[in-house]
């Protein structure tokens, strides 16, 4: 019975390790998907900048032909367009790399024809730290795996302690002394000397090792969770500030400058500066969203998947 209990505990521990590996795979998929979505958003921003530069470049080149704009200033738009197109090419390669990584995690061939649709960043959560700690202790696959391993060591120690006591052996024996016949008897081996002291001591040491490993890992995980939540809250605050202040101002400035250019009053340097600032503001906002998204995935990695109620 003790060996059966140890074997059942070992099965539970193996299943817990598989669950932890599955959770790691899900986190890797989330990370790659978030990075692919963010790269797709950057492509949209840079492509919009290229389109705006092309439109304004036509106006500037006509003004250059009439002598209203120096060739040096007009050339700046061609340079800006070339730089933006090169950035588009780089982002395209980045997107392709993330797509291959996503397919690899999903177990799909890299050349498989799949269409990925960018998703929105998950809604921000502001959960109390105490709630996150409690959920980590109960939901973390890593904690569950260590707890199951500790249970295995407990059952192994119980089995070694049980070996200190004799088991009755009941069964037939074959007698060849004189007449050959079968007899049925009862035997009880007696451990008179060491009472399995070595086995018990080894199992006890392993149990203590698993206990210390379990307690130390929980302490380290709680500390890492605290730090990850701080990073997440800071990234969330930066993203909210960008959305509320900087990005709208940059968009408003660029819109007003383009309207002035459309009416024929073109300040090429100011126009180019406004376009550049608008792109930088939008890309900075995307970077803030990326930081927040990555931080939220890291927090979720420590906490673990939500329990599914039966």
mmCIF file of C-alpha atoms in Angstrom:
data_model
loop_
_atom_site.group_PDB
_atom_site.id
_atom_site.type_symbol
_atom_site.label_atom_id
_atom_site.label_comp_id
_atom_site.label_asym_id
_atom_site.label_seq_id
_atom_site.Cartn_x
_atom_site.Cartn_y
_atom_site.Cartn_z
ATOM 1 C CA UNK A 1 0.000 0.000 0.000
ATOM 2 C CA UNK A 2 2.836 2.408 0.778
ATOM 3 C CA UNK A 3 4.419 1.714 -2.609
ATOM 4 C CA UNK A 4 1.069 2.321 -4.315
ATOM 5 C CA UNK A 5 0.703 5.666 -2.565
ATOM 6 C CA UNK A 6 4.213 6.652 -3.626
ATOM 7 C CA UNK A 7 3.513 5.630 -7.242
ATOM 8 C CA UNK A 8 0.256 7.609 -7.295
ATOM 9 C CA UNK A 9 2.040 10.673 -5.901
ATOM 10 C CA UNK A 10 4.727 10.305 -8.573
ATOM 11 C CA UNK A 11 2.016 10.236 -11.259
ATOM 12 C CA UNK A 12 0.468 13.421 -9.871
ATOM 13 C CA UNK A 13 3.918 15.055 -9.839
ATOM 14 C CA UNK A 14 4.530 14.099 -13.475
ATOM 15 C CA UNK A 15 1.168 15.560 -14.486
ATOM 16 C CA UNK A 16 1.957 18.747 -12.551
ATOM 17 C CA UNK A 17 5.268 19.087 -14.405
ATOM 18 C CA UNK A 18 3.469 18.650 -17.729
ATOM 19 C CA UNK A 19 0.995 21.356 -16.724
ATOM 20 C CA UNK A 20 3.866 23.699 -15.839
ATOM 21 C CA UNK A 21 5.485 23.060 -19.233
ATOM 22 C CA UNK A 22 2.150 23.700 -20.936
ATOM 23 C CA UNK A 23 1.807 27.019 -19.095
ATOM 24 C CA UNK A 24 5.321 28.011 -20.194
ATOM 25 C CA UNK A 25 4.342 27.247 -23.799
ATOM 26 C CA UNK A 26 1.211 29.373 -23.468
ATOM 27 C CA UNK A 27 3.257 32.263 -22.078
ATOM 28 C CA UNK A 28 5.744 31.954 -24.943
ATOM 29 C CA UNK A 29 2.861 32.062 -27.413
ATOM 30 C CA UNK A 30 1.382 35.119 -25.710
ATOM 31 C CA UNK A 31 4.731 36.881 -25.840
ATOM 32 C CA UNK A 32 5.312 36.160 -29.520
ATOM 33 C CA UNK A 33 1.754 37.130 -30.390
ATOM 34 C CA UNK A 34 2.022 40.408 -28.477
ATOM 35 C CA UNK A 35 5.322 41.255 -30.182
ATOM 36 C CA UNK A 36 3.856 40.410 -33.591
ATOM 37 C CA UNK A 37 0.838 42.633 -32.907
ATOM 38 C CA UNK A 38 3.059 45.485 -31.723
ATOM 39 C CA UNK A 39 5.261 45.176 -34.823
ATOM 40 C CA UNK A 40 2.135 45.291 -36.991
ATOM 41 C CA UNK A 41 1.094 48.504 -35.224
ATOM 42 C CA UNK A 42 4.497 50.045 -35.900
ATOM 43 C CA UNK A 43 4.132 49.165 -39.575
ATOM 44 C CA UNK A 44 0.833 51.043 -39.700
ATOM 45 C CA UNK A 45 2.395 54.145 -38.131
ATOM 46 C CA UNK A 46 5.425 54.198 -40.428
ATOM 47 C CA UNK A 47 3.285 53.446 -43.492
ATOM 48 C CA UNK A 48 1.034 56.401 -42.614
ATOM 49 C CA UNK A 49 4.125 58.595 -42.340
ATOM 50 C CA UNK A 50 5.362 57.439 -45.753
ATOM 51 C CA UNK A 51 1.970 58.222 -47.268
ATOM 52 C CA UNK A 52 1.937 61.707 -45.724
ATOM 53 C CA UNK A 53 5.502 62.418 -46.879
ATOM 54 C CA UNK A 54 4.651 61.330 -50.438
ATOM 55 C CA UNK A 55 1.650 63.652 -50.532
ATOM 56 C CA UNK A 56 3.555 66.629 -49.151
ATOM 57 C CA UNK A 57 6.584 65.864 -51.275
ATOM 58 C CA UNK A 58 4.523 66.519 -54.407
ATOM 59 C CA UNK A 59 3.668 69.990 -53.117
ATOM 60 C CA UNK A 60 7.257 70.704 -52.101
ATOM 61 C CA UNK A 61 8.671 69.547 -55.444
ATOM 62 C CA UNK A 62 6.293 71.867 -57.308
ATOM 63 C CA UNK A 63 7.414 74.698 -55.055
ATOM 64 C CA UNK A 64 11.029 73.706 -55.685
ATOM 65 C CA UNK A 65 10.447 73.904 -59.450
ATOM 66 C CA UNK A 66 9.054 77.402 -59.081
ATOM 67 C CA UNK A 67 11.952 78.465 -56.874
ATOM 68 C CA UNK A 68 9.875 78.959 -53.724
ATOM 69 C CA UNK A 69 11.698 76.212 -51.785
ATOM 70 C CA UNK A 70 15.469 75.582 -51.855
ATOM 71 C CA UNK A 71 16.613 72.261 -53.216
ATOM 72 C CA UNK A 72 18.290 71.451 -49.886
ATOM 73 C CA UNK A 73 14.992 71.645 -48.017
ATOM 74 C CA UNK A 74 13.125 69.668 -50.674
ATOM 75 C CA UNK A 75 15.729 66.935 -50.509
ATOM 76 C CA UNK A 76 14.919 66.435 -46.799
ATOM 77 C CA UNK A 77 11.538 64.950 -47.726
ATOM 78 C CA UNK A 78 13.146 62.470 -50.108
ATOM 79 C CA UNK A 79 15.553 61.466 -47.342
ATOM 80 C CA UNK A 80 12.710 61.088 -44.847
ATOM 81 C CA UNK A 81 10.747 58.928 -47.284
ATOM 82 C CA UNK A 82 13.744 56.680 -47.929
ATOM 83 C CA UNK A 83 14.403 56.279 -44.202
ATOM 84 C CA UNK A 84 10.764 55.420 -43.524
ATOM 85 C CA UNK A 85 10.677 52.869 -46.331
ATOM 86 C CA UNK A 86 13.820 51.230 -44.994
ATOM 87 C CA UNK A 87 12.164 51.043 -41.568
ATOM 88 C CA UNK A 88 9.134 49.410 -43.186
ATOM 89 C CA UNK A 89 11.382 46.741 -44.685
ATOM 90 C CA UNK A 90 12.998 46.090 -41.303
ATOM 91 C CA UNK A 91 9.626 45.838 -39.583
ATOM 92 C CA UNK A 92 8.436 43.452 -42.293
ATOM 93 C CA UNK A 93 11.324 41.108 -41.510
ATOM 94 C CA UNK A 94 10.551 41.379 -37.787
ATOM 95 C CA UNK A 95 6.921 40.442 -38.410
ATOM 96 C CA UNK A 96 8.015 37.426 -40.458
ATOM 97 C CA UNK A 97 10.290 36.259 -37.646
ATOM 98 C CA UNK A 98 7.467 36.463 -35.102
ATOM 99 C CA UNK A 99 5.124 34.602 -37.441
ATOM 100 C CA UNK A 100 7.617 31.739 -37.761
ATOM 101 C CA UNK A 101 8.028 31.665 -33.976
ATOM 102 C CA UNK A 102 4.252 31.545 -33.474
ATOM 103 C CA UNK A 103 3.906 28.681 -35.958
ATOM 104 C CA UNK A 104 6.722 26.809 -34.251
ATOM 105 C CA UNK A 105 4.997 27.055 -30.869
ATOM 106 C CA UNK A 106 1.706 25.953 -32.424
ATOM 107 C CA UNK A 107 3.428 23.018 -34.099
ATOM 108 C CA UNK A 108 2.672 24.328 -37.589
ATOM 109 C CA UNK A 109 5.076 24.225 -40.521
ATOM 110 C CA UNK A 110 6.774 27.600 -41.178
ATOM 111 C CA UNK A 111 5.439 27.637 -44.748
ATOM 112 C CA UNK A 112 1.842 26.942 -43.689
ATOM 113 C CA UNK A 113 -0.604 29.508 -45.092
ATOM 114 C CA UNK A 114 -2.047 31.107 -41.982
ATOM 115 C CA UNK A 115 -3.548 34.577 -41.733
ATOM 116 C CA UNK A 116 -2.804 36.367 -38.487
ATOM 117 C CA UNK A 117 -5.121 39.173 -37.379
ATOM 118 C CA UNK A 118 -3.685 41.684 -34.868
ATOM 119 C CA UNK A 119 -5.527 41.747 -31.558
ATOM 120 C CA UNK A 120 -6.019 44.515 -29.079
ATOM 121 C CA UNK A 121 -3.944 44.699 -25.947
ATOM 122 C CA UNK A 122 -5.795 42.999 -23.052
ATOM 123 C CA UNK A 123 -7.598 45.425 -20.735
ATOM 124 C CA UNK A 124 -5.469 46.743 -17.917
ATOM 125 C CA UNK A 125 -5.987 45.202 -14.498
ATOM 126 C CA UNK A 126 -5.290 46.909 -11.197
ATOM 127 C CA UNK A 127 -5.576 44.068 -8.730
ATOM 128 C CA UNK A 128 -4.387 44.309 -5.125
ATOM 129 C CA UNK A 129 -1.017 42.742 -4.470
ATOM 130 C CA UNK A 130 -2.453 40.567 -1.700
ATOM 131 C CA UNK A 131 -4.913 39.049 -4.162
ATOM 132 C CA UNK A 132 -2.117 38.318 -6.643
ATOM 133 C CA UNK A 133 -0.043 36.628 -3.949
ATOM 134 C CA UNK A 134 -2.924 34.419 -2.838
ATOM 135 C CA UNK A 135 -3.734 33.465 -6.416
ATOM 136 C CA UNK A 136 -0.105 32.616 -7.150
ATOM 137 C CA UNK A 137 0.072 30.217 -4.212
ATOM 138 C CA UNK A 138 -3.072 28.405 -5.378
ATOM 139 C CA UNK A 139 -2.805 28.667 -9.187
ATOM 140 C CA UNK A 140 0.893 28.737 -10.122
ATOM 141 C CA UNK A 141 1.845 25.555 -12.054
ATOM 142 C CA UNK A 142 5.406 25.863 -10.754
ATOM 143 C CA UNK A 143 4.218 25.936 -7.151
ATOM 144 C CA UNK A 144 1.863 23.019 -7.837
ATOM 145 C CA UNK A 145 4.711 21.025 -9.397
ATOM 146 C CA UNK A 146 6.979 21.608 -6.404
ATOM 147 C CA UNK A 147 4.186 20.748 -3.986
ATOM 148 C CA UNK A 148 3.563 17.495 -5.863
ATOM 149 C CA UNK A 149 7.276 16.665 -5.771
ATOM 150 C CA UNK A 150 7.303 17.290 -2.033
ATOM 151 C CA UNK A 151 4.340 14.936 -1.668
ATOM 152 C CA UNK A 152 6.308 12.272 -3.534
ATOM 153 C CA UNK A 153 9.144 12.637 -1.019
ATOM 154 C CA UNK A 154 6.622 12.334 1.817
ATOM 155 C CA UNK A 155 5.197 9.118 0.395
ATOM 156 C CA UNK A 156 8.710 7.769 -0.262
ATOM 157 C CA UNK A 157 9.659 8.398 3.358
ATOM 158 C CA UNK A 158 6.479 6.657 4.520
ATOM 159 C CA UNK A 159 7.351 3.651 2.338
ATOM 160 C CA UNK A 160 10.877 3.447 3.759
ATOM 161 C CA UNK A 161 9.528 3.678 7.317
ATOM 162 C CA UNK A 162 7.070 0.898 6.523
ATOM 163 C CA UNK A 163 9.976 -1.290 5.425
ATOM 164 C CA UNK A 164 11.196 -1.269 9.021
ATOM 165 C CA UNK A 165 8.415 -3.667 9.899
ATOM 166 C CA UNK A 166 8.111 -7.219 8.540
ATOM 167 C CA UNK A 167 5.560 -8.287 5.963
ATOM 168 C CA UNK A 168 3.907 -11.701 6.199
ATOM 169 C CA UNK A 169 4.738 -13.877 3.209
ATOM 170 C CA UNK A 170 2.062 -16.461 2.533
ATOM 171 C CA UNK A 171 2.407 -19.001 -0.268
ATOM 172 C CA UNK A 172 3.426 -22.485 -1.393
ATOM 173 C CA UNK A 173 6.929 -23.945 -1.076
ATOM 174 C CA UNK A 174 8.495 -26.926 -2.872
ATOM 175 C CA UNK A 175 10.061 -29.626 -0.711
ATOM 176 C CA UNK A 176 12.747 -31.891 -2.190
ATOM 177 C CA UNK A 177 13.932 -33.522 1.051
ATOM 178 C CA UNK A 178 12.920 -37.124 0.711
ATOM 179 C CA UNK A 179 9.484 -36.936 -0.775
ATOM 180 C CA UNK A 180 8.969 -34.266 -3.377
ATOM 181 C CA UNK A 181 5.839 -32.362 -2.504
ATOM 182 C CA UNK A 182 4.358 -28.892 -2.183
ATOM 183 C CA UNK A 183 3.670 -27.308 1.159
ATOM 184 C CA UNK A 184 1.824 -24.168 2.127
ATOM 185 C CA UNK A 185 3.218 -21.917 4.811
ATOM 186 C CA UNK A 186 3.638 -18.492 6.374
ATOM 187 C CA UNK A 187 6.978 -16.644 6.621
ATOM 188 C CA UNK A 188 7.832 -13.407 8.396
ATOM 189 C CA UNK A 189 11.329 -11.936 7.773
ATOM 190 C CA UNK A 190 12.626 -10.019 10.763
ATOM 191 C CA UNK A 191 14.877 -6.970 10.209
ATOM 192 C CA UNK A 192 16.883 -7.552 13.376
ATOM 193 C CA UNK A 193 19.887 -5.343 12.661
ATOM 194 C CA UNK A 194 19.499 -1.925 11.028
ATOM 195 C CA UNK A 195 15.697 -1.633 10.620
ATOM 196 C CA UNK A 196 16.212 -0.004 7.166
ATOM 197 C CA UNK A 197 17.954 2.940 8.776
ATOM 198 C CA UNK A 198 19.844 3.897 5.616
ATOM 199 C CA UNK A 199 16.697 3.938 3.466
ATOM 200 C CA UNK A 200 14.820 6.002 6.049
ATOM 201 C CA UNK A 201 17.685 8.478 6.436
ATOM 202 C CA UNK A 202 18.024 8.929 2.658
ATOM 203 C CA UNK A 203 14.281 9.434 2.200
ATOM 204 C CA UNK A 204 14.193 11.867 5.125
ATOM 205 C CA UNK A 205 17.029 13.927 3.626
ATOM 206 C CA UNK A 206 15.270 14.037 0.266
ATOM 207 C CA UNK A 207 12.067 15.178 1.900
ATOM 208 C CA UNK A 208 13.891 17.977 3.724
ATOM 209 C CA UNK A 209 15.563 19.020 0.483
ATOM 210 C CA UNK A 210 12.190 19.200 -1.293
ATOM 211 C CA UNK A 211 10.690 21.142 1.615
ATOM 212 C CA UNK A 212 13.448 23.742 1.539
ATOM 213 C CA UNK A 213 13.265 23.950 -2.253
ATOM 214 C CA UNK A 214 9.485 24.406 -2.094
ATOM 215 C CA UNK A 215 9.617 27.137 0.572
ATOM 216 C CA UNK A 216 12.535 28.959 -1.045
ATOM 217 C CA UNK A 217 10.914 28.910 -4.477
ATOM 218 C CA UNK A 218 7.678 30.362 -3.130
ATOM 219 C CA UNK A 219 9.597 33.175 -1.422
ATOM 220 C CA UNK A 220 11.552 33.944 -4.592
ATOM 221 C CA UNK A 221 8.417 33.788 -6.758
ATOM 222 C CA UNK A 222 6.556 36.147 -4.441
ATOM 223 C CA UNK A 223 9.440 38.613 -4.625
ATOM 224 C CA UNK A 224 9.567 38.386 -8.411
ATOM 225 C CA UNK A 225 5.786 38.837 -8.587
ATOM 226 C CA UNK A 226 6.023 41.972 -6.465
ATOM 227 C CA UNK A 227 8.683 43.428 -8.756
ATOM 228 C CA UNK A 228 6.782 42.439 -11.917
ATOM 229 C CA UNK A 229 3.624 44.105 -10.645
ATOM 230 C CA UNK A 230 5.538 47.320 -9.901
ATOM 231 C CA UNK A 231 6.920 47.319 -13.456
ATOM 232 C CA UNK A 232 3.440 46.677 -14.814
ATOM 233 C CA UNK A 233 1.853 49.528 -12.858
ATOM 234 C CA UNK A 234 4.602 51.913 -13.972
ATOM 235 C CA UNK A 235 4.209 50.893 -17.628
ATOM 236 C CA UNK A 236 0.446 51.280 -17.364
ATOM 237 C CA UNK A 237 0.827 54.797 -15.961
ATOM 238 C CA UNK A 238 3.199 55.791 -18.754
ATOM 239 C CA UNK A 239 0.830 54.463 -21.395
ATOM 240 C CA UNK A 240 -2.126 56.349 -19.914
ATOM 241 C CA UNK A 241 -0.096 59.579 -19.829
ATOM 242 C CA UNK A 242 0.907 59.135 -23.465
ATOM 243 C CA UNK A 243 -2.673 58.532 -24.547
ATOM 244 C CA UNK A 244 -3.990 61.489 -22.572
ATOM 245 C CA UNK A 245 -1.416 64.185 -23.371
ATOM 246 C CA UNK A 246 1.488 63.680 -25.746
ATOM 247 C CA UNK A 247 -0.039 61.769 -28.656
ATOM 248 C CA UNK A 248 -3.138 64.004 -29.088
ATOM 249 C CA UNK A 249 -0.954 67.123 -29.062
ATOM 250 C CA UNK A 250 1.371 65.710 -31.713
ATOM 251 C CA UNK A 251 -1.570 64.656 -33.908
ATOM 252 C CA UNK A 252 -3.203 68.068 -33.556
ATOM 253 C CA UNK A 253 0.035 69.861 -34.431
ATOM 254 C CA UNK A 254 0.604 67.711 -37.527
ATOM 255 C CA UNK A 255 -2.990 68.188 -38.701
ATOM 256 C CA UNK A 256 -2.753 71.974 -38.415
ATOM 257 C CA UNK A 257 0.565 72.104 -40.264
ATOM 258 C CA UNK A 258 -0.793 69.951 -43.101
ATOM 259 C CA UNK A 259 -3.847 72.184 -43.387
ATOM 260 C CA UNK A 260 -1.606 75.243 -43.664
ATOM 261 C CA UNK A 261 0.425 73.486 -46.351
ATOM 262 C CA UNK A 262 -2.743 72.624 -48.231
ATOM 263 C CA UNK A 263 -3.631 76.333 -48.310
ATOM 264 C CA UNK A 264 -0.260 77.080 -49.927
ATOM 265 C CA UNK A 265 1.647 78.447 -46.951
ATOM 266 C CA UNK A 266 4.416 75.908 -46.622
ATOM 267 C CA UNK A 267 7.210 76.021 -44.078
ATOM 268 C CA UNK A 268 9.030 72.893 -45.180
ATOM 269 C CA UNK A 269 11.228 72.509 -42.113
ATOM 270 C CA UNK A 270 8.311 73.005 -39.720
ATOM 271 C CA UNK A 271 6.185 70.613 -41.748
ATOM 272 C CA UNK A 272 8.839 67.917 -41.752
ATOM 273 C CA UNK A 273 9.467 68.413 -38.040
ATOM 274 C CA UNK A 274 5.757 68.025 -37.253
ATOM 275 C CA UNK A 275 5.543 64.787 -39.242
ATOM 276 C CA UNK A 276 8.621 63.432 -37.517
ATOM 277 C CA UNK A 277 7.314 64.361 -34.073
ATOM 278 C CA UNK A 278 3.945 62.801 -34.823
ATOM 279 C CA UNK A 279 5.564 59.525 -35.856
ATOM 280 C CA UNK A 280 7.834 59.535 -32.801
ATOM 281 C CA UNK A 281 4.858 60.178 -30.504
ATOM 282 C CA UNK A 282 2.842 57.332 -32.021
ATOM 283 C CA UNK A 283 5.783 54.925 -31.929
ATOM 284 C CA UNK A 284 6.510 55.898 -28.334
ATOM 285 C CA UNK A 285 2.880 55.166 -27.472
ATOM 286 C CA UNK A 286 3.178 51.759 -29.133
ATOM 287 C CA UNK A 287 6.362 51.098 -27.151
ATOM 288 C CA UNK A 288 4.528 52.056 -23.945
ATOM 289 C CA UNK A 289 1.759 49.617 -24.834
ATOM 290 C CA UNK A 290 4.364 46.942 -25.554
ATOM 291 C CA UNK A 291 6.016 47.498 -22.157
ATOM 292 C CA UNK A 292 2.655 47.253 -20.430
ATOM 293 C CA UNK A 293 1.678 44.143 -22.385
ATOM 294 C CA UNK A 294 4.966 42.365 -21.673
ATOM 295 C CA UNK A 295 4.741 43.283 -17.998
ATOM 296 C CA UNK A 296 1.193 41.941 -17.772
ATOM 297 C CA UNK A 297 2.308 38.655 -19.350
ATOM 298 C CA UNK A 298 5.131 38.413 -16.822
ATOM 299 C CA UNK A 299 2.703 38.978 -13.934
ATOM 300 C CA UNK A 300 0.373 36.332 -15.369
ATOM 301 C CA UNK A 301 3.327 33.961 -15.663
ATOM 302 C CA UNK A 302 3.952 34.138 -11.923
ATOM 303 C CA UNK A 303 0.280 34.014 -10.939
ATOM 304 C CA UNK A 304 -0.647 31.116 -13.210
ATOM 305 C CA UNK A 305 -3.751 30.303 -15.239
ATOM 306 C CA UNK A 306 -7.148 30.898 -13.654
ATOM 307 C CA UNK A 307 -8.771 27.861 -12.165
ATOM 308 C CA UNK A 308 -11.641 26.405 -14.196
ATOM 309 C CA UNK A 309 -14.581 25.734 -11.912
ATOM 310 C CA UNK A 310 -16.189 22.314 -12.499
#
